[in-house]
PDB file of C-alpha atoms and ligand atoms in Angstrom:
ATOM      1  CA  MET A   1       0.000   0.000   0.000  1.00  0.00           C
ATOM      2  CA  LEU A   2       0.915   3.639  -0.389  1.00  0.00           C
ATOM      3  CA  LEU A   3       0.297   6.092   2.454  1.00  0.00           C
ATOM      4  CA  GLY A   4       0.147   9.766   1.519  1.00  0.00           C
ATOM      5  CA  HIS A   5      -2.036  12.844   1.205  1.00  0.00           C
ATOM      6  CA  PRO A   6      -3.056  13.268  -1.557  1.00  0.00           C
ATOM      7  CA  VAL A   7      -2.420   9.956  -3.356  1.00  0.00           C
ATOM      8  CA  ALA A   8      -5.056   9.864  -6.103  1.00  0.00           C
ATOM      9  CA  HIS A   9      -2.491  10.975  -8.739  1.00  0.00           C
ATOM     10  CA  SER A  10      -0.012   8.197  -7.878  1.00  0.00           C
ATOM     11  CA  LEU A  11       1.196   5.780 -10.556  1.00  0.00           C
ATOM     12  CA  SER A  12       2.536   3.329  -7.944  1.00  0.00           C
ATOM     13  CA  PRO A  13      -0.585   1.084  -7.755  1.00  0.00           C
ATOM     14  CA  ALA A  14      -0.545   0.617 -11.561  1.00  0.00           C
ATOM     15  CA  PHE A  15       3.056  -0.548 -11.825  1.00  0.00           C
ATOM     16  CA  GLN A  16       3.239  -2.415  -8.502  1.00  0.00           C
ATOM     17  CA  ASN A  17       0.073  -4.404  -9.283  1.00  0.00           C
ATOM     18  CA  ALA A  18       1.406  -5.222 -12.756  1.00  0.00           C
ATOM     19  CA  ALA A  19       4.651  -6.495 -11.201  1.00  0.00           C
ATOM     20  CA  LEU A  20       2.794  -8.475  -8.498  1.00  0.00           C
ATOM     21  CA  ALA A  21       0.562 -10.153 -11.116  1.00  0.00           C
ATOM     22  CA  PHE A  22       3.563 -10.920 -13.356  1.00  0.00           C
ATOM     23  CA  ALA A  23       5.423 -12.486 -10.414  1.00  0.00           C
ATOM     24  CA  GLY A  24       2.334 -14.541  -9.480  1.00  0.00           C
ATOM     25  CA  VAL A  25       2.066 -12.933  -6.035  1.00  0.00           C
ATOM     26  CA  PRO A  26      -1.614 -12.906  -4.889  1.00  0.00           C
ATOM     27  CA  LEU A  27      -1.469  -9.451  -3.241  1.00  0.00           C
ATOM     28  CA  ARG A  28      -2.895  -6.040  -4.227  1.00  0.00           C
ATOM     29  CA  TYR A  29      -1.131  -2.681  -3.829  1.00  0.00           C
ATOM     30  CA  THR A  30      -3.550   0.134  -2.945  1.00  0.00           C
ATOM     31  CA  ALA A  31      -3.111   3.854  -2.332  1.00  0.00           C
ATOM     32  CA  ILE A  32      -4.596   5.077   0.947  1.00  0.00           C
ATOM     33  CA  ASP A  33      -5.216   8.778   1.495  1.00  0.00           C
ATOM     34  CA  VAL A  34      -4.231   9.404   5.128  1.00  0.00           C
ATOM     35  CA  ALA A  35      -4.580  12.847   6.700  1.00  0.00           C
ATOM     36  CA  ALA A  36      -1.853  13.761   9.215  1.00  0.00           C
ATOM     37  CA  THR A  37      -4.283  13.376  12.123  1.00  0.00           C
ATOM     38  CA  GLU A  38      -5.095   9.783  11.064  1.00  0.00           C
ATOM     39  CA  LEU A  39      -1.482   8.656  10.621  1.00  0.00           C
ATOM     40  CA  PRO A  40      -0.828   7.202  14.128  1.00  0.00           C
ATOM     41  CA  ALA A  41      -4.019   5.081  14.072  1.00  0.00           C
ATOM     42  CA  THR A  42      -3.310   3.921  10.503  1.00  0.00           C
ATOM     43  CA  LEU A  43       0.207   2.829  11.480  1.00  0.00           C
ATOM     44  CA  GLU A  44      -1.142   0.913  14.501  1.00  0.00           C
ATOM     45  CA  THR A  45      -3.560  -0.991  12.265  1.00  0.00           C
ATOM     46  CA  LEU A  46      -0.782  -1.698   9.775  1.00  0.00           C
ATOM     47  CA  ILE A  47       1.507  -3.064  12.467  1.00  0.00           C
ATOM     48  CA  ALA A  48      -1.295  -5.352  13.760  1.00  0.00           C
ATOM     49  CA  GLN A  49      -1.901  -6.598  10.186  1.00  0.00           C
ATOM     50  CA  ARG A  50       1.849  -6.880   9.414  1.00  0.00           C
ATOM     51  CA  GLY A  51       1.376  -4.612   6.421  1.00  0.00           C
ATOM     52  CA  ALA A  52       4.060  -3.354   4.050  1.00  0.00           C
ATOM     53  CA  GLY A  53       4.197  -0.463   1.642  1.00  0.00           C
ATOM     54  CA  ASN A  54       5.440   2.966   0.644  1.00  0.00           C
ATOM     55  CA  VAL A  55       5.104   6.418   2.149  1.00  0.00           C
ATOM     56  CA  THR A  56       4.872   9.667   0.197  1.00  0.00           C
ATOM     57  CA  ILE A  57       4.237  13.394   0.787  1.00  0.00           C
ATOM     58  CA  PRO A  58       3.734  14.563   3.515  1.00  0.00           C
ATOM     59  CA  HIS A  59       4.381  11.602   5.848  1.00  0.00           C
ATOM     60  CA  LYS A  60       7.973  10.470   5.144  1.00  0.00           C
ATOM     61  CA  GLU A  61       9.587  12.186   8.132  1.00  0.00           C
ATOM     62  CA  ARG A  62       6.783  11.322  10.571  1.00  0.00           C
ATOM     63  CA  VAL A  63       6.829   7.646   9.626  1.00  0.00           C
ATOM     64  CA  ALA A  64      10.596   7.666  10.205  1.00  0.00           C
ATOM     65  CA  GLY A  65       9.884   8.899  13.723  1.00  0.00           C
ATOM     66  CA  ALA A  66       7.343   6.107  14.287  1.00  0.00           C
ATOM     67  CA  CYS A  67       9.605   3.189  13.273  1.00  0.00           C
ATOM     68  CA  ALA A  68      11.011   0.678  15.769  1.00  0.00           C
ATOM     69  CA  ARG A  69      14.035   0.340  13.471  1.00  0.00           C
ATOM     70  CA  LEU A  70      15.436   2.361  10.587  1.00  0.00           C
ATOM     71  CA  THR A  71      17.912   1.112   8.017  1.00  0.00           C
ATOM     72  CA  PRO A  72      21.135   3.180   8.063  1.00  0.00           C
ATOM     73  CA  VAL A  73      20.171   4.949   4.853  1.00  0.00           C
ATOM     74  CA  ALA A  74      16.702   5.909   6.152  1.00  0.00           C
ATOM     75  CA  ARG A  75      18.298   7.195   9.364  1.00  0.00           C
ATOM     76  CA  ARG A  76      20.783   9.291   7.370  1.00  0.00           C
ATOM     77  CA  ALA A  77      18.038  10.696   5.121  1.00  0.00           C
ATOM     78  CA  GLY A  78      15.699  11.230   8.098  1.00  0.00           C
ATOM     79  CA  ALA A  79      12.829   9.950   5.967  1.00  0.00           C
ATOM     80  CA  VAL A  80      11.110   6.649   5.157  1.00  0.00           C
ATOM     81  CA  ASN A  81       9.541   5.803   1.793  1.00  0.00           C
ATOM     82  CA  THR A  82       9.380   2.005   2.296  1.00  0.00           C
ATOM     83  CA  PHE A  83       8.214   0.060   5.349  1.00  0.00           C
ATOM     84  CA  TRP A  84       7.368  -3.422   6.509  1.00  0.00           C
ATOM     85  CA  VAL A  85       6.689  -5.045   9.882  1.00  0.00           C
ATOM     86  CA  GLU A  86       8.976  -7.416  11.811  1.00  0.00           C
ATOM     87  CA  ASP A  87       8.600  -8.816  15.353  1.00  0.00           C
ATOM     88  CA  GLU A  88      10.193  -5.645  16.781  1.00  0.00           C
ATOM     89  CA  GLY A  89       7.598  -3.436  15.009  1.00  0.00           C
ATOM     90  CA  LEU A  90       7.681  -1.074  12.047  1.00  0.00           C
ATOM     91  CA  VAL A  91      10.900  -1.111   9.998  1.00  0.00           C
ATOM     92  CA  GLY A  92      11.635   1.897   7.762  1.00  0.00           C
ATOM     93  CA  ASP A  93      13.899   2.102   4.727  1.00  0.00           C
ATOM     94  CA  ASN A  94      14.492   4.730   2.035  1.00  0.00           C
ATOM     95  CA  THR A  95      14.766   3.404  -1.519  1.00  0.00           C
ATOM     96  CA  ASP A  96      14.607   6.959  -2.960  1.00  0.00           C
ATOM     97  CA  VAL A  97      18.316   7.195  -2.106  1.00  0.00           C
ATOM     98  CA  ALA A  98      19.472   4.249  -4.227  1.00  0.00           C
ATOM     99  CA  ALA A  99      16.920   5.120  -6.907  1.00  0.00           C
ATOM    100  CA  PHE A 100      18.296   8.663  -7.227  1.00  0.00           C
ATOM    101  CA  HIS A 101      21.858   7.325  -7.413  1.00  0.00           C
ATOM    102  CA  GLU A 102      20.858   4.877 -10.135  1.00  0.00           C
ATOM    103  CA  VAL A 103      19.027   7.440 -12.274  1.00  0.00           C
ATOM    104  CA  ALA A 104      21.555  10.266 -11.790  1.00  0.00           C
ATOM    105  CA  THR A 105      24.562   8.087 -12.608  1.00  0.00           C
ATOM    106  CA  GLY A 106      22.683   6.806 -15.655  1.00  0.00           C
ATOM    107  CA  LEU A 107      22.121  10.383 -16.838  1.00  0.00           C
ATOM    108  CA  LEU A 108      25.766  11.310 -16.089  1.00  0.00           C
ATOM    109  CA  ARG A 109      27.089   8.017 -17.525  1.00  0.00           C
ATOM    110  CA  GLY A 110      28.869   6.948 -14.360  1.00  0.00           C
ATOM    111  CA  ILE A 111      29.773   8.233 -10.887  1.00  0.00           C
ATOM    112  CA  PRO A 112      31.290  11.637 -11.575  1.00  0.00           C
ATOM    113  CA  GLU A 113      34.487  12.882  -9.933  1.00  0.00           C
ATOM    114  CA  GLY A 114      34.149  16.356  -8.395  1.00  0.00           C
ATOM    115  CA  ALA A 115      30.499  16.814  -9.408  1.00  0.00           C
ATOM    116  CA  ARG A 116      28.867  20.195  -8.743  1.00  0.00           C
ATOM    117  CA  LEU A 117      25.185  19.855  -7.902  1.00  0.00           C
ATOM    118  CA  ALA A 118      22.466  22.479  -7.700  1.00  0.00           C
ATOM    119  CA  LEU A 119      19.719  21.086  -5.488  1.00  0.00           C
ATOM    120  CA  LEU A 120      16.422  22.991  -5.623  1.00  0.00           C
ATOM    121  CA  GLY A 121      14.245  22.214  -2.585  1.00  0.00           C
ATOM    122  CA  ALA A 122      15.050  21.186   0.975  1.00  0.00           C
ATOM    123  CA  GLY A 123      12.392  18.622   1.877  1.00  0.00           C
ATOM    124  CA  GLY A 124      12.415  14.832   2.145  1.00  0.00           C
ATOM    125  CA  ALA A 125      13.358  14.253  -1.489  1.00  0.00           C
ATOM    126  CA  ALA A 126      16.252  16.716  -1.241  1.00  0.00           C
ATOM    127  CA  ALA A 127      17.498  14.881   1.873  1.00  0.00           C
ATOM    128  CA  ALA A 128      17.450  11.612  -0.105  1.00  0.00           C
ATOM    129  CA  VAL A 129      19.446  13.272  -2.908  1.00  0.00           C
ATOM    130  CA  LEU A 130      22.109  14.511  -0.462  1.00  0.00           C
ATOM    131  CA  THR A 131      22.298  11.070   1.151  1.00  0.00           C
ATOM    132  CA  ALA A 132      22.772   9.514  -2.280  1.00  0.00           C
ATOM    133  CA  VAL A 133      25.570  11.821  -3.435  1.00  0.00           C
ATOM    134  CA  GLU A 134      27.404  11.964  -0.107  1.00  0.00           C
ATOM    135  CA  ARG A 135      29.804   9.239  -1.268  1.00  0.00           C
ATOM    136  CA  TRP A 136      30.455  10.637  -4.722  1.00  0.00           C
ATOM    137  CA  PRO A 137      34.146  11.629  -4.733  1.00  0.00           C
ATOM    138  CA  GLY A 138      34.734  15.367  -4.355  1.00  0.00           C
ATOM    139  CA  VAL A 139      31.054  16.260  -4.698  1.00  0.00           C
ATOM    140  CA  ARG A 140      29.825  19.749  -3.717  1.00  0.00           C
ATOM    141  CA  VAL A 141      26.147  20.693  -3.485  1.00  0.00           C
ATOM    142  CA  ARG A 142      24.548  24.153  -3.463  1.00  0.00           C
ATOM    143  CA  VAL A 143      21.064  23.949  -1.963  1.00  0.00           C
ATOM    144  CA  TRP A 144      18.406  26.531  -2.742  1.00  0.00           C
ATOM    145  CA  SER A 145      15.004  26.544  -1.098  1.00  0.00           C
ATOM    146  CA  ARG A 146      12.392  29.302  -0.919  1.00  0.00           C
ATOM    147  CA  SER A 147      12.686  28.836   2.836  1.00  0.00           C
ATOM    148  CA  GLN A 148      16.366  29.645   3.481  1.00  0.00           C
ATOM    149  CA  GLU A 149      15.995  28.353   7.022  1.00  0.00           C
ATOM    150  CA  ARG A 150      14.942  24.925   5.779  1.00  0.00           C
ATOM    151  CA  ALA A 151      17.888  24.889   3.334  1.00  0.00           C
ATOM    152  CA  ALA A 152      20.249  25.813   6.180  1.00  0.00           C
ATOM    153  CA  GLN A 153      18.862  23.010   8.376  1.00  0.00           C
ATOM    154  CA  LEU A 154      19.376  20.469   5.607  1.00  0.00           C
ATOM    155  CA  CYS A 155      22.922  21.667   4.843  1.00  0.00           C
ATOM    156  CA  ALA A 156      23.775  21.543   8.568  1.00  0.00           C
ATOM    157  CA  ARG A 157      23.094  17.791   8.455  1.00  0.00           C
ATOM    158  CA  MET A 158      25.724  17.308   5.702  1.00  0.00           C
ATOM    159  CA  PRO A 159      28.116  20.243   6.087  1.00  0.00           C
ATOM    160  CA  ALA A 160      31.020  18.466   4.372  1.00  0.00           C
ATOM    161  CA  ILE A 161      29.244  18.577   1.009  1.00  0.00           C
ATOM    162  CA  ALA A 162      26.380  21.089   1.173  1.00  0.00           C
ATOM    163  CA  THR A 163      26.072  24.902   1.355  1.00  0.00           C
ATOM    164  CA  VAL A 164      23.084  27.234   1.044  1.00  0.00           C
ATOM    165  CA  ALA A 165      22.594  29.288  -2.120  1.00  0.00           C
ATOM    166  CA  GLU A 166      20.573  32.505  -2.039  1.00  0.00           C
ATOM    167  CA  THR A 167      18.895  31.987  -5.402  1.00  0.00           C
ATOM    168  CA  ALA A 168      18.280  29.076  -7.751  1.00  0.00           C
ATOM    169  CA  THR A 169      20.477  30.774 -10.350  1.00  0.00           C
ATOM    170  CA  ALA A 170      23.333  31.113  -7.833  1.00  0.00           C
ATOM    171  CA  ALA A 171      22.953  27.426  -6.962  1.00  0.00           C
ATOM    172  CA  ALA A 172      23.249  26.483 -10.630  1.00  0.00           C
ATOM    173  CA  ARG A 173      26.097  28.803 -11.617  1.00  0.00           C
ATOM    174  CA  ASP A 174      28.756  26.063 -12.025  1.00  0.00           C
ATOM    175  CA  ALA A 175      26.524  22.993 -11.649  1.00  0.00           C
ATOM    176  CA  THR A 176      27.166  19.876 -13.701  1.00  0.00           C
ATOM    177  CA  LEU A 177      23.871  18.403 -12.437  1.00  0.00           C
ATOM    178  CA  VAL A 178      20.772  20.430 -11.552  1.00  0.00           C
ATOM    179  CA  VAL A 179      18.067  18.626  -9.564  1.00  0.00           C
ATOM    180  CA  ASN A 180      14.526  19.842  -8.970  1.00  0.00           C
ATOM    181  CA  ALA A 181      13.310  18.475  -5.622  1.00  0.00           C
ATOM    182  CA  THR A 182      10.368  20.893  -5.338  1.00  0.00           C
ATOM    183  CA  PRO A 183       6.849  20.208  -6.635  1.00  0.00           C
ATOM    184  CA  LEU A 184       7.288  23.006  -9.248  1.00  0.00           C
ATOM    185  CA  GLY A 185       6.239  21.587 -12.583  1.00  0.00           C
ATOM    186  CA  LEU A 186       3.450  19.359 -11.311  1.00  0.00           C
ATOM    187  CA  ALA A 187       0.977  21.915 -12.673  1.00  0.00           C
ATOM    188  CA  ASP A 188       1.057  23.756 -15.987  1.00  0.00           C
ATOM    189  CA  ALA A 189       1.366  27.177 -14.351  1.00  0.00           C
ATOM    190  CA  ALA A 190       3.624  29.864 -15.826  1.00  0.00           C
ATOM    191  CA  ASP A 191       6.059  29.450 -12.894  1.00  0.00           C
ATOM    192  CA  SER A 192       6.351  25.715 -13.442  1.00  0.00           C
ATOM    193  CA  VAL A 193      10.024  25.847 -14.550  1.00  0.00           C
ATOM    194  CA  PRO A 194      12.244  25.928 -11.434  1.00  0.00           C
ATOM    195  CA  ILE A 195      15.132  27.594 -13.295  1.00  0.00           C
ATOM    196  CA  ASP A 196      15.494  28.895 -16.844  1.00  0.00           C
ATOM    197  CA  PRO A 197      17.582  26.309 -18.778  1.00  0.00           C
ATOM    198  CA  THR A 198      19.407  29.127 -20.587  1.00  0.00           C
ATOM    199  CA  ALA A 199      20.957  30.050 -17.194  1.00  0.00           C
ATOM    200  CA  LEU A 200      22.676  26.636 -16.925  1.00  0.00           C
ATOM    201  CA  VAL A 201      26.277  25.736 -17.772  1.00  0.00           C
ATOM    202  CA  PRO A 202      26.437  24.232 -21.299  1.00  0.00           C
ATOM    203  CA  GLY A 203      26.051  20.466 -21.100  1.00  0.00           C
ATOM    204  CA  ALA A 204      24.815  20.450 -17.480  1.00  0.00           C
ATOM    205  CA  ALA A 205      22.528  17.501 -16.796  1.00  0.00           C
ATOM    206  CA  VAL A 206      18.999  18.193 -15.581  1.00  0.00           C
ATOM    207  CA  LEU A 207      17.077  15.803 -13.347  1.00  0.00           C
ATOM    208  CA  ASP A 208      13.521  16.712 -12.428  1.00  0.00           C
ATOM    209  CA  LEU A 209      12.125  14.569  -9.602  1.00  0.00           C
ATOM    210  CA  VAL A 210       8.648  15.644 -10.698  1.00  0.00           C
ATOM    211  CA  TYR A 211       6.897  13.598 -13.369  1.00  0.00           C
ATOM    212  CA  ARG A 212       3.720  14.192 -15.315  1.00  0.00           C
ATOM    213  CA  THR A 213       2.046  13.171 -18.554  1.00  0.00           C
ATOM    214  CA  GLY A 214       4.337  13.901 -21.500  1.00  0.00           C
ATOM    215  CA  GLU A 215       7.267  14.890 -19.220  1.00  0.00           C
ATOM    216  CA  THR A 216       7.612  18.215 -17.393  1.00  0.00           C
ATOM    217  CA  ALA A 217       7.948  21.597 -19.122  1.00  0.00           C
ATOM    218  CA  TRP A 218      11.412  21.982 -17.525  1.00  0.00           C
ATOM    219  CA  VAL A 219      12.726  18.709 -18.930  1.00  0.00           C
ATOM    220  CA  ARG A 220      11.387  19.521 -22.401  1.00  0.00           C
ATOM    221  CA  ALA A 221      12.880  23.049 -22.279  1.00  0.00           C
ATOM    222  CA  ALA A 222      16.254  21.804 -20.998  1.00  0.00           C
ATOM    223  CA  ARG A 223      16.482  19.165 -23.702  1.00  0.00           C
ATOM    224  CA  ALA A 224      15.619  21.777 -26.345  1.00  0.00           C
ATOM    225  CA  CYS A 225      18.657  23.772 -25.044  1.00  0.00           C
ATOM    226  CA  GLY A 226      20.905  20.705 -25.500  1.00  0.00           C
ATOM    227  CA  HIS A 227      21.030  19.487 -21.884  1.00  0.00           C
ATOM    228  CA  PRO A 228      20.737  15.770 -21.080  1.00  0.00           C
ATOM    229  CA  ALA A 229      17.504  15.687 -19.049  1.00  0.00           C
ATOM    230  CA  ALA A 230      15.150  13.237 -17.369  1.00  0.00           C
ATOM    231  CA  ASP A 231      11.985  13.556 -15.331  1.00  0.00           C
ATOM    232  CA  GLY A 232      11.125  11.683 -12.122  1.00  0.00           C
ATOM    233  CA  LEU A 233       9.451   8.665 -13.667  1.00  0.00           C
ATOM    234  CA  GLY A 234      12.675   6.647 -13.858  1.00  0.00           C
ATOM    235  CA  MET A 235      13.329   7.317 -10.171  1.00  0.00           C
ATOM    236  CA  LEU A 236       9.727   6.416  -9.313  1.00  0.00           C
ATOM    237  CA  ILE A 237      10.047   3.030 -11.014  1.00  0.00           C
ATOM    238  CA  ALA A 238      13.504   2.420  -9.507  1.00  0.00           C
ATOM    239  CA  GLN A 239      12.415   3.206  -5.919  1.00  0.00           C
ATOM    240  CA  GLY A 240       9.319   1.047  -6.412  1.00  0.00           C
ATOM    241  CA  ALA A 241      11.313  -1.884  -7.785  1.00  0.00           C
ATOM    242  CA  LEU A 242      13.757  -1.717  -4.871  1.00  0.00           C
ATOM    243  CA  ALA A 243      10.845  -1.540  -2.397  1.00  0.00           C
ATOM    244  CA  PHE A 244       9.217  -4.598  -4.027  1.00  0.00           C
ATOM    245  CA  GLU A 245      12.481  -6.465  -3.485  1.00  0.00           C
ATOM    246  CA  ARG A 246      12.603  -5.441   0.203  1.00  0.00           C
ATOM    247  CA  TRP A 247       9.021  -6.612   0.855  1.00  0.00           C
ATOM    248  CA  LEU A 248       9.044  -9.889  -1.060  1.00  0.00           C
ATOM    249  CA  GLY A 249      12.671 -10.882  -1.652  1.00  0.00           C
ATOM    250  CA  ILE A 250      11.850 -11.025  -5.373  1.00  0.00           C
ATOM    251  CA  VAL A 251      13.408  -8.811  -8.055  1.00  0.00           C
ATOM    252  CA  PRO A 252      10.408  -7.472 -10.020  1.00  0.00           C
ATOM    253  CA  ASP A 253      10.345  -7.241 -13.796  1.00  0.00           C
ATOM    254  CA  ARG A 254      10.987  -3.530 -14.496  1.00  0.00           C
ATOM    255  CA  ARG A 255       9.868  -3.887 -18.122  1.00  0.00           C
ATOM    256  CA  VAL A 256       6.417  -4.885 -16.833  1.00  0.00           C
ATOM    257  CA  MET A 257       6.453  -1.868 -14.492  1.00  0.00           C
ATOM    258  CA  TRP A 258       7.405   0.503 -17.333  1.00  0.00           C
ATOM    259  CA  ASP A 259       4.737  -0.950 -19.636  1.00  0.00           C
ATOM    260  CA  ALA A 260       2.110  -0.335 -16.937  1.00  0.00           C
ATOM    261  CA  VAL A 261       2.954   3.362 -16.597  1.00  0.00           C
ATOM    262  CA  ARG A 262       3.950   4.244 -20.162  1.00  0.00           C
ATOM    263  CA  GLU A 263       0.372   4.664 -21.318  1.00  0.00           C
ATOM    264  CA  LEU A 264      -0.568   6.717 -18.228  1.00  0.00           C
ATOM    265  CA  ALA A 265       2.568   8.879 -18.279  1.00  0.00           C
ATOM    266  CA  GLY A 266       2.591   9.707 -21.996  1.00  0.00           C
ATOM    267  CA  ALA A 267       5.370   9.796 -24.579  1.00  0.00           C
ATOM    268  CA  ARG A 268       8.952   9.722 -23.288  1.00  0.00           C
ATOM    269  CA  PRO A 269      12.336   8.296 -24.308  1.00  0.00           C
ATOM    270  CA  ALA A 270      12.615   4.490 -24.218  1.00  0.00           C
ATOM    271  CA  HIS A 271      13.996   2.802 -21.071  1.00  0.00           C
TER     272      HIS A 271
HETATM  273  P1  LIG B 301       8.557  18.216   0.707  1.00  0.00           P
HETATM  274  O1  LIG B 301       9.223  17.491   1.813  1.00  0.00           O
HETATM  275  O2  LIG B 301       7.181  18.787   0.916  1.00  0.00           O
HETATM  276  O3  LIG B 301       9.561  19.398   0.241  1.00  0.00           O
HETATM  277  C1  LIG B 301       9.222  20.225  -0.855  1.00  0.00           C
HETATM  278  C2  LIG B 301      10.301  21.283  -1.067  1.00  0.00           C
HETATM  279  O4  LIG B 301       9.872  22.087  -2.186  1.00  0.00           O
HETATM  280  C3  LIG B 301      10.483  22.240   0.096  1.00  0.00           C
HETATM  281  O5  LIG B 301      11.803  22.737   0.084  1.00  0.00           O
HETATM  282  C4  LIG B 301       9.478  23.356  -0.247  1.00  0.00           C
HETATM  283  O6  LIG B 301       9.817  24.584   0.299  1.00  0.00           O
HETATM  284  C5  LIG B 301       9.673  23.436  -1.742  1.00  0.00           C
HETATM  285  N1  LIG B 301       8.507  23.998  -2.399  1.00  0.00           N
HETATM  286  C6  LIG B 301       7.206  23.631  -2.275  1.00  0.00           C
HETATM  287  N2  LIG B 301       6.429  24.354  -3.088  1.00  0.00           N
HETATM  288  C7  LIG B 301       7.249  25.239  -3.708  1.00  0.00           C
HETATM  289  C8  LIG B 301       7.055  26.288  -4.663  1.00  0.00           C
HETATM  290  N3  LIG B 301       5.826  26.561  -5.147  1.00  0.00           N
HETATM  291  N4  LIG B 301       8.125  26.995  -5.079  1.00  0.00           N
HETATM  292  C9  LIG B 301       9.362  26.717  -4.608  1.00  0.00           C
HETATM  293  N5  LIG B 301       9.630  25.745  -3.698  1.00  0.00           N
HETATM  294  C10 LIG B 301       8.579  25.014  -3.276  1.00  0.00           C
HETATM  295  O7  LIG B 301       8.405  17.286  -0.581  1.00  0.00           O
HETATM  296  P2  LIG B 301       9.418  16.120  -1.059  1.00  0.00           P
HETATM  297  O8  LIG B 301       9.002  14.827  -0.479  1.00  0.00           O
HETATM  298  O9  LIG B 301      10.797  16.607  -0.843  1.00  0.00           O
HETATM  299  O10 LIG B 301       9.077  16.045  -2.627  1.00  0.00           O
HETATM  300  C11 LIG B 301       9.427  17.089  -3.509  1.00  0.00           C
HETATM  301  C12 LIG B 301       9.031  16.702  -4.930  1.00  0.00           C
HETATM  302  O11 LIG B 301       9.785  15.589  -5.377  1.00  0.00           O
HETATM  303  C13 LIG B 301       7.550  16.299  -5.062  1.00  0.00           C
HETATM  304  O12 LIG B 301       7.015  16.847  -6.244  1.00  0.00           O
HETATM  305  C14 LIG B 301       7.603  14.806  -5.163  1.00  0.00           C
HETATM  306  O13 LIG B 301       6.530  14.277  -5.927  1.00  0.00           O
HETATM  307  C15 LIG B 301       8.916  14.598  -5.879  1.00  0.00           C
HETATM  308  N6  LIG B 301       9.490  13.264  -5.585  1.00  0.00           N
HETATM  309  C16 LIG B 301       9.632  12.404  -6.621  1.00  0.00           C
HETATM  310  C17 LIG B 301      10.175  11.160  -6.377  1.00  0.00           C
HETATM  311  C18 LIG B 301      10.335  10.220  -7.538  1.00  0.00           C
HETATM  312  O14 LIG B 301      10.503   9.019  -7.319  1.00  0.00           O
HETATM  313  N7  LIG B 301      10.320  10.712  -8.745  1.00  0.00           N
HETATM  314  C19 LIG B 301      10.568  10.779  -5.093  1.00  0.00           C
HETATM  315  C20 LIG B 301      10.409  11.689  -4.060  1.00  0.00           C
HETATM  316  C21 LIG B 301       9.857  12.939  -4.316  1.00  0.00           C
HETATM  317  P3  LIG B 301       9.091  25.144   1.638  1.00  0.00           P
HETATM  318  O15 LIG B 301       9.803  24.502   2.779  1.00  0.00           O
HETATM  319  O16 LIG B 301       9.276  26.609   1.537  1.00  0.00           O
HETATM  320  O17 LIG B 301       7.637  24.711   1.544  1.00  0.00           O
END
C-alpha cells in the first residue's frame, strides 16, 4: 500500500500491481489517502496486520519517527519511503536514495568525480538526494530553497558537502547536475520551470524529480537547449522496484512496471 495525502495521482498502484501479477504474487497494492491526524491510528492498524508499503508526501519524516528500526540509509536521510513489519515493530527504509543514485549516474554516464550539484528544494526528497551523493568523490552541493531556514537546516546535516545558495540561479552557476526536488512543474502554471535552462552551464545535466504526462515543461525546455535531461518517472520506477524487493525478496520485472505506466505517463524516451 501507499500512504500519503493526496495519493489519487499516484502511478505506484498501476506498476506495482502489474509487477505483483507478473510475479504470481496474490497481493494487491492500494493507495490510501491518510490525513496527518489519522497517521498514528493507521500505522497501529498496519503493524497489527503486518502490512508493508510505501510512504509519500507529507508523511515520510513522521513515519521515520514512528519506526522501531530504521535502516542506516533511512536514518541518514531522516525519511522513510518504504516500510514493513517485523517482530520488533515497524521497519523503515528509504529506496529513494538508491533510486536517485541509479538514475543520476545513468544520466551522467557513471559516478562523476568532483560533481557540482544544484539542489532545488530542501524537503524529504532533497534529503534523499544529499544522502545519495554523499559518497560521490569530491562532490559539492549548493542547496536553494524558498525557505532559506529549511535549506540551512538540511545543509547543517551534511556540512562536508552542502552549502546554502541565495537563489536558484546562484545554486546552478557552475553545476554539472541540476536537480529539482520541489513540486514546481506538477501543474502547468507559468512558474512551473524551477530555473530557466538558458541560465545553466552548457552540457549540465537536468534531473527533475517531478513527473507528469508527457514529461515536465522543464525537462522539455532543458532538452531543447541541448542538456541531457530526465523527469522523475525513472526514479519512481527504480524506488518502487527496490521496495518490491525489500518486501518480497523477489526482483520485479521492471519492463512490466514501465509498460504499466507508459500509457498513463505519456510519450517519453525508451527505457
Ligand atoms: P517536501 O518534503 O514537501 O519538500 C518540498 C520542497 O519544495 C520544500 O523545500 C518546499 O519549500 C519546496 N517547495 C514547495 N512548493 C514550492 C514552490 N511553489 N516553489 C518553490 N519551492 C517550493 O516534498 P518532497 O518529499 O521533498 O518532494 C518534492 C518533490 O519531489 C515532489 O514533487 C515529489 O513528488 C517529488 N518526488 C519524486 C520522487 C520520484 O521518485 N520521482 C521521489 C520523491 C519525491 P518550503 O519549505 O518553503 O515549503
